[in-house]
Coordinates of C-alpha atoms in Angstrom, one line a residue:
V1 CA 19.2 -2.9 21.9
G2 CA 20.7 -6.3 21.2
I3 CA 24.3 -5.3 22.1
A4 CA 23.3 -3.6 25.3
T5 CA 21.1 -6.6 26.3
F6 CA 23.8 -9.1 25.6
A7 CA 26.5 -7.0 27.4
T8 CA 24.2 -6.7 30.5
Y9 CA 23.5 -10.5 30.4
I10 CA 27.2 -11.4 30.2
L11 CA 28.4 -8.8 32.8
S12 CA 25.6 -9.4 35.3
S13 CA 27.0 -12.8 36.3
N14 CA 30.0 -15.0 35.6
E15 CA 27.7 -18.0 35.1
N16 CA 25.9 -16.3 32.2
V17 CA 27.4 -17.5 28.9
L18 CA 26.1 -16.2 25.6
T19 CA 25.6 -19.1 23.2
A20 CA 24.4 -19.1 19.7
D21 CA 21.0 -20.5 20.5
K22 CA 20.4 -17.8 23.2
A23 CA 21.7 -15.1 20.8
F24 CA 19.4 -16.1 17.9
V25 CA 16.3 -16.6 20.1
S26 CA 17.0 -13.2 21.7
L27 CA 17.4 -11.4 18.4
A28 CA 14.2 -13.1 17.1
L29 CA 12.3 -11.8 20.1
F30 CA 13.8 -8.3 19.7
S31 CA 12.6 -8.2 16.1
L32 CA 9.1 -9.3 17.1
L33 CA 8.9 -6.7 19.8
C34 CA 10.2 -3.9 17.7
S35 CA 7.1 -2.7 15.9
P36 CA 4.7 -3.0 18.9
L37 CA 7.1 -0.9 20.9
D38 CA 7.4 1.7 18.1
L39 CA 3.6 1.9 18.0
F40 CA 3.3 2.2 21.8
S41 CA 4.5 5.8 21.8
D42 CA 2.1 6.7 19.1
V43 CA -0.8 5.1 21.0
I44 CA 0.1 7.1 24.2
T45 CA 0.2 10.3 22.2
S46 CA -3.2 9.6 20.6
V47 CA -4.7 8.7 23.9
L48 CA -3.5 11.9 25.5
D49 CA -4.8 14.0 22.5
A50 CA -8.2 12.2 22.8
R51 CA -8.3 13.0 26.5
V52 CA -7.6 16.7 26.0
S53 CA -10.2 16.8 23.2
N54 CA -12.8 15.1 25.3
K55 CA -12.2 17.6 28.1
R56 CA -12.7 20.5 25.7
I57 CA -15.9 19.0 24.3
Q58 CA -17.2 18.4 27.8
K59 CA -16.4 21.9 28.8
F60 CA -18.2 23.3 25.7
L61 CA -21.3 21.1 26.2
N62 CA -21.5 21.9 29.9
N63 CA -21.5 25.6 29.3
E64 CA -24.7 27.5 30.2
E65 CA -26.9 28.5 27.3
L66 CA -26.6 32.0 25.9
D67 CA -29.3 34.5 26.6
E68 CA -31.6 34.4 23.6
N69 CA -32.8 37.9 24.3
A70 CA -29.2 39.4 24.1
V71 CA -29.5 39.7 20.3
N72 CA -32.3 41.4 18.4
K73 CA -33.3 39.1 15.6
I74 CA -35.0 40.7 12.6
S75 CA -36.6 38.6 9.9
I76 CA -35.7 39.2 6.3
D77 CA -39.3 40.2 5.4
S78 CA -39.3 43.0 8.0
K79 CA -36.0 44.3 6.7
L80 CA -37.4 44.6 3.2
L81 CA -40.6 46.2 4.4
D82 CA -38.8 48.8 6.5
G83 CA -36.5 49.9 3.6
N84 CA -33.4 49.0 5.6
S85 CA -32.0 46.7 2.9
I86 CA -29.7 47.6 0.0
K87 CA -31.1 47.2 -3.5
I88 CA -29.0 47.3 -6.7
E89 CA -30.7 47.6 -10.0
N90 CA -28.8 47.0 -13.3
G91 CA -25.6 46.4 -11.5
S92 CA -22.5 45.2 -13.3
F93 CA -19.7 43.6 -11.3
R94 CA -16.3 42.1 -12.4
W95 CA -12.8 41.5 -11.3
S96 CA -10.0 43.5 -12.8
N97 CA -7.4 41.6 -14.7
V98 CA -4.7 44.1 -13.7
V99 CA -3.4 44.2 -10.2
D100 CA -2.7 47.8 -9.2
D101 CA -1.0 47.0 -5.9
P102 CA 0.8 43.8 -5.1
L103 CA -0.6 41.9 -2.2
I104 CA 1.7 42.3 0.8
L105 CA 1.1 40.6 4.1
K106 CA 1.6 43.0 7.0
K107 CA 1.8 42.4 10.7

């Protein structure tokens, strides 16, 4: 950044002369501006991500309510009374230490 700025300064006019005081002050300003400019791109990305997230949340919250009658809800007590539940007496469950088939991920 410094070299390009100094070259532009010198080549833009014949009256522009790069002296030591101008060079040191310019380099000090460049070093002061370096970290805020680096953070600027991160801030822009975070603001855009927040905007997208906000739109998604607004869309979700503005959706119409689901029809409560679309699902038949049965209480646990009525399941037990109707005999529709599964009951296991004296069951014994355990994991096998031996793996018969290796786990393979398939598409």
